[in-house]
Amino acid sequence: MPRAVRERQMMDAAVQTFGQRGYRAASMDEIAELAGVSKPLVYLYLNSKEELFTACIRREASALVEAVRAGVEPGVPADHQLWNGLRAFFTHAAENPDGWAVLHHQARTHGEPFATEVAAMRTEIIGFVTYLIGAAAREAACDAELAEREVAGLAHALVGAAESLAGWGNGTPGVSSKETAATLMNFAWAGLENLMNGQRWAPSPGNAG
Amino acid sequence: MPRAVRERQMMDAAVQTFGQRGYRAASMDEIAELAGVSKPLVYLYLNSKEELFTACIRREASALVEAVRAGVEPGVPADHQLWNGLRAFFTHAAENPDGWAVLHHQARTHGEPFATEVAAMRTEIIGFVTYLIGAAAREAACDAELAEREVAGLAHALVGAAESLAGWGNGTPGVSSKETAATLMNFAWAGLENLMNGQRWAPSPGNAG
Amino acid sequence: MPRAVRERQMMDAAVQTFGQRGYRAASMDEIAELAGVSKPLVYLYLNSKEELFTACIRREASALVEAVRAGVEPGVPADHQLWNGLRAFFTHAAENPDGWAVLHHQARTHGEPFATEVAAMRTEIIGFVTYLIGAAAREAACDAELAEREVAGLAHALVGAAESLAGWGNGTPGVSSKETAATLMNFAWAGLENLMNGQRWAPSPGNAG
Amino acid sequence: MPRAVRERQMMDAAVQTFGQRGYRAASMDEIAELAGVSKPLVYLYLNSKEELFTACIRREASALVEAVRAGVEPGVPADHQLWNGLRAFFTHAAENPDGWAVLHHQARTHGEPFATEVAAMRTEIIGFVTYLIGAAAREAACDAELAEREVAGLAHALVGAAESLAGWGNGTPGVSSKETAATLMNFAWAGLENLMNGQRWAPSPGNAG
DNA sequence: CATGAATGAGGCTTCATTCAT
DNA sequence: TATGAATGAAGCCTCATTCAT
């Protein structure tokens, strides 16, 4: 069997095992057995547990980013770009639960060098969202100035909400990724529009803690 | 030395170690040494690594819920309750980074029985947020009916955004928990208000993917 | 059982195993079994195979140097010091064949950091022999000047001869260490005396290769 | 490429690897790569690691013996034969450090069946030296009878001294093999001559240990 | 002739856990 | 109450060796 095929089998098995068990709890024995090969072959092709995990992170991160990129239609208004991107994201996460678990849970809980890998991808996505918010502000010719840090905070909030909803959607039967995306758009976009119009929430005097 | 004190030392050491290393990578040796006691004593008091981790999760979950509960002022309008709760949450997370890491990262990545423990707490918090959204809707005497599932989705989104912002606030120097909470309120509350007024975002015809 | 005793048992087993099998071929399993303890205990006390081997080298080197030092009577003429030292050396090597094998064979064939350890001991012994040769020359009030490098070469030759004879004596039944030492003294001392008197061997003209 | 050439490449690579790493630490992978062939070919030609190492020992032993034999001029006086043989030996060892390491260090530290192989060669060389000592005694028409065992001991001492000096010469820059050989002749031959004349070293009464 | 693909066996090391005092 | 001493089980990794082409 050619090397490339075997390598894919191993990576698939590794993503599944790492996603379900975690980096430390996953054993190379289990991965090899699930891949239907002997352990030495895993080492021959992928060198070490650490490199194998890193390769999984990279592959899944690339696949996720690529799925979102493929879903987004450039040139359309910012809200539609976000809508398309979210639907692609939720769909991909739902179809690749183990890969999503590797990225969202496992890679971020085992320190260096894994956290760095996935942080790079997250930074890329947050950058994209930040850009969309800015584009929306320009499109709306809004009066308000949004401070850079405020936009960064918004982007983090939106991405975090999406990540959380991905888990909710995956775990709750009968919720389509389209519906999840709509929920998030309703939640987020109206808030963003208000912000662009300079409307902010503020604690009424006397009630602040 | 009285048992309660010793036990607290051990739990403190365990939370710190589990939070920084993860459940599997943390060793009982390290925890015992950090606590300044011998390993058999840890077993005498806390029985096993699994029970110790579970105890950590419970303690930190209780502390977090308690902190939020203590921050919220009952009787005030829903948006103020949310505002107070968020501030309490961000403050607590910032002051207990290891405990927060145990709850947010470590407990959720190591399957049963730990995920169940922390899921219970999360469900409780989401329930509280769900209640607040409903209360706000009633207060606003809003016309729109929010479907139960939609409210659940909103609550998940809001909690996820808060969790993500907690990580952002902890990791970005110079951002106070008050500022983080304000960012989230601006982002979320306006969106919620619009929803209560029946305004929804919808893809314009022809642009939908 | 107290730690010191256990540690000695392990070191004894390790010296025996390393001496007979070599560093790589000796397994920690075998050493632990020979010492009558479980493998984790070996690691608890001696950390790693490499440290264990290094500890063996150091212990055996110290024992050998100490044996020679104890055998030599300071203050007597140089030839008697050498004679006493050789007898002590051959006796010690014969009584500790595994330790001698560790030093002479195993430590020198497995690169850094082991070769350095044993080289230090060998340098010490060669320095002692070098000193004895110089002392003998002064005692003899000899006319000849011995170049420093020539003395170093002689010391290396003498030590090498002794090492070789240790193997011969150990392997040939019926040869006492006293007899071995006498053989070497006869061989070496006369040559040294001649050298001190300026007599050298030289190829006759015409026969040189 | 003809088999003989390939085989030589493999043996060269094996000698180099075994000489530098030792028998156990050398891997067949490394040898094959160094030889520029695939691993199965090594097995096809040389059957197993053990046979490969044995073949290396035999080849290097033959080469060494052959080099000494070629250097010795039969028919000349014994001391000149020894002088020529030593020079050939030191030169060969200096020019083939890996081969010399295989014979002197590696083959002797890994038990059967390797030790036997190299012991045979050493016995042959010691036999030659023994013969030379006897011949010298006859040439000198010496009065003294040298016991057979004493001669054996002398031969072992001389060979050991030569082996030690080979290491010294290889490791000390600026020392030619001719100089090394001269050092050893000076050291050894005078001692031998004295012995043949019945002069022995003996501990003075009262100083013996 | 030559090799890419594959593995059984075994070695080093760590860890959660227990016992005797 | 508290601990020094000890281990069974398991994990990561490597290596000599073979087979199908």
PDB file of N, CA, C and O (backbone and C1' of nucleotides) in Angstrom, chain C residues 1 6 38 40-41 45, chain F residues 5-10:
ATOM      1  N   MET C   1      13.981  -2.045  54.305  1.00  0.00           N
ATOM      2  CA  MET C   1      15.461  -2.079  54.181  1.00  0.00           C
ATOM      3  C   MET C   1      15.982  -0.668  53.886  1.00  0.00           C
ATOM      4  O   MET C   1      15.437   0.007  53.014  1.00  0.00           O
ATOM      5  N   ARG C   6      20.181  -0.951  49.994  1.00  0.00           N
ATOM      6  CA  ARG C   6      19.597  -1.232  48.689  1.00  0.00           C
ATOM      7  C   ARG C   6      20.451  -0.638  47.566  1.00  0.00           C
ATOM      8  O   ARG C   6      20.689  -1.271  46.541  1.00  0.00           O
ATOM      9  N   SER C  38      12.633  -4.214  42.252  1.00  0.00           N
ATOM     10  CA  SER C  38      11.857  -3.902  41.056  1.00  0.00           C
ATOM     11  C   SER C  38      12.548  -2.769  40.293  1.00  0.00           C
ATOM     12  O   SER C  38      13.301  -1.973  40.859  1.00  0.00           O
ATOM     13  N   PRO C  40      11.400   0.081  38.971  1.00  0.00           N
ATOM     14  CA  PRO C  40      11.180   1.479  39.387  1.00  0.00           C
ATOM     15  C   PRO C  40      12.082   1.893  40.550  1.00  0.00           C
ATOM     16  O   PRO C  40      12.454   3.059  40.649  1.00  0.00           O
ATOM     17  N   LEU C  41      12.413   0.957  41.409  1.00  0.00           N
ATOM     18  CA  LEU C  41      13.267   1.332  42.534  1.00  0.00           C
ATOM     19  C   LEU C  41      14.657   1.730  42.047  1.00  0.00           C
ATOM     20  O   LEU C  41      15.282   2.656  42.574  1.00  0.00           O
ATOM     21  N   TYR C  45      16.275   5.444  42.784  1.00  0.00           N
ATOM     22  CA  TYR C  45      17.537   5.703  43.478  1.00  0.00           C
ATOM     23  C   TYR C  45      18.626   6.213  42.539  1.00  0.00           C
ATOM     24  O   TYR C  45      19.489   6.976  42.954  1.00  0.00           O
TER      25      TYR C  45
ATOM     26  P    DA F   5      13.718   5.308  52.935  1.00  0.00           P
ATOM     27  O5'  DA F   5      12.784   4.151  52.395  1.00  0.00           O
ATOM     28  C5'  DA F   5      12.423   3.090  53.282  1.00  0.00           C
ATOM     29  C4'  DA F   5      11.636   2.023  52.539  1.00  0.00           C
ATOM     30  C3'  DA F   5      12.263   1.575  51.211  1.00  0.00           C
ATOM     31  O3'  DA F   5      12.269   0.158  51.170  1.00  0.00           O
ATOM     32  C1'  DA F   5       9.997   2.200  50.885  1.00  0.00           C
ATOM     33  P    DA F   6      13.018  -0.513  49.963  1.00  0.00           P
ATOM     34  O5'  DA F   6      11.816  -0.823  48.974  1.00  0.00           O
ATOM     35  C5'  DA F   6      10.800  -1.708  49.403  1.00  0.00           C
ATOM     36  C4'  DA F   6       9.662  -1.682  48.402  1.00  0.00           C
ATOM     37  C3'  DA F   6      10.064  -1.967  46.964  1.00  0.00           C
ATOM     38  O3'  DA F   6       9.701  -3.307  46.645  1.00  0.00           O
ATOM     39  C1'  DA F   6       8.371  -0.273  47.150  1.00  0.00           C
ATOM     40  P    DT F   7      10.135  -3.862  45.209  1.00  0.00           P
ATOM     41  O5'  DT F   7       8.770  -3.721  44.388  1.00  0.00           O
ATOM     42  C5'  DT F   7       7.562  -4.117  45.016  1.00  0.00           C
ATOM     43  C4'  DT F   7       6.390  -3.844  44.106  1.00  0.00           C
ATOM     44  C3'  DT F   7       6.611  -4.237  42.637  1.00  0.00           C
ATOM     45  O3'  DT F   7       5.403  -4.798  42.161  1.00  0.00           O
ATOM     46  C1'  DT F   7       5.950  -2.003  42.749  1.00  0.00           C
ATOM     47  P    DG F   8       5.457  -6.209  41.443  1.00  0.00           P
ATOM     48  O5'  DG F   8       4.149  -6.100  40.539  1.00  0.00           O
ATOM     49  C5'  DG F   8       2.878  -5.902  41.179  1.00  0.00           C
ATOM     50  C4'  DG F   8       1.898  -5.241  40.227  1.00  0.00           C
ATOM     51  C3'  DG F   8       1.851  -5.837  38.827  1.00  0.00           C
ATOM     52  O3'  DG F   8       0.481  -5.802  38.392  1.00  0.00           O
ATOM     53  C1'  DG F   8       2.542  -3.571  38.679  1.00  0.00           C
ATOM     54  P    DA F   9       0.131  -6.298  36.936  1.00  0.00           P
ATOM     55  O5'  DA F   9       0.017  -4.921  36.144  1.00  0.00           O
ATOM     56  C5'  DA F   9      -0.627  -3.811  36.763  1.00  0.00           C
ATOM     57  C4'  DA F   9      -0.615  -2.625  35.820  1.00  0.00           C
ATOM     58  C3'  DA F   9      -0.716  -2.991  34.334  1.00  0.00           C
ATOM     59  O3'  DA F   9      -1.590  -2.065  33.724  1.00  0.00           O
ATOM     60  C1'  DA F   9       1.209  -1.682  34.694  1.00  0.00           C
ATOM     61  P    DA F  10      -2.127  -2.357  32.252  1.00  0.00           P
ATOM     62  O5'  DA F  10      -1.588  -1.095  31.460  1.00  0.00           O
ATOM     63  C5'  DA F  10      -1.535   0.160  32.136  1.00  0.00           C
ATOM     64  C4'  DA F  10      -0.512   1.040  31.475  1.00  0.00           C
ATOM     65  C3'  DA F  10      -0.444   0.894  29.947  1.00  0.00           C
ATOM     66  O3'  DA F  10      -0.569   2.181  29.393  1.00  0.00           O
ATOM     67  C1'  DA F  10       1.706   0.881  30.888  1.00  0.00           C
TER      68       DA F  10
END
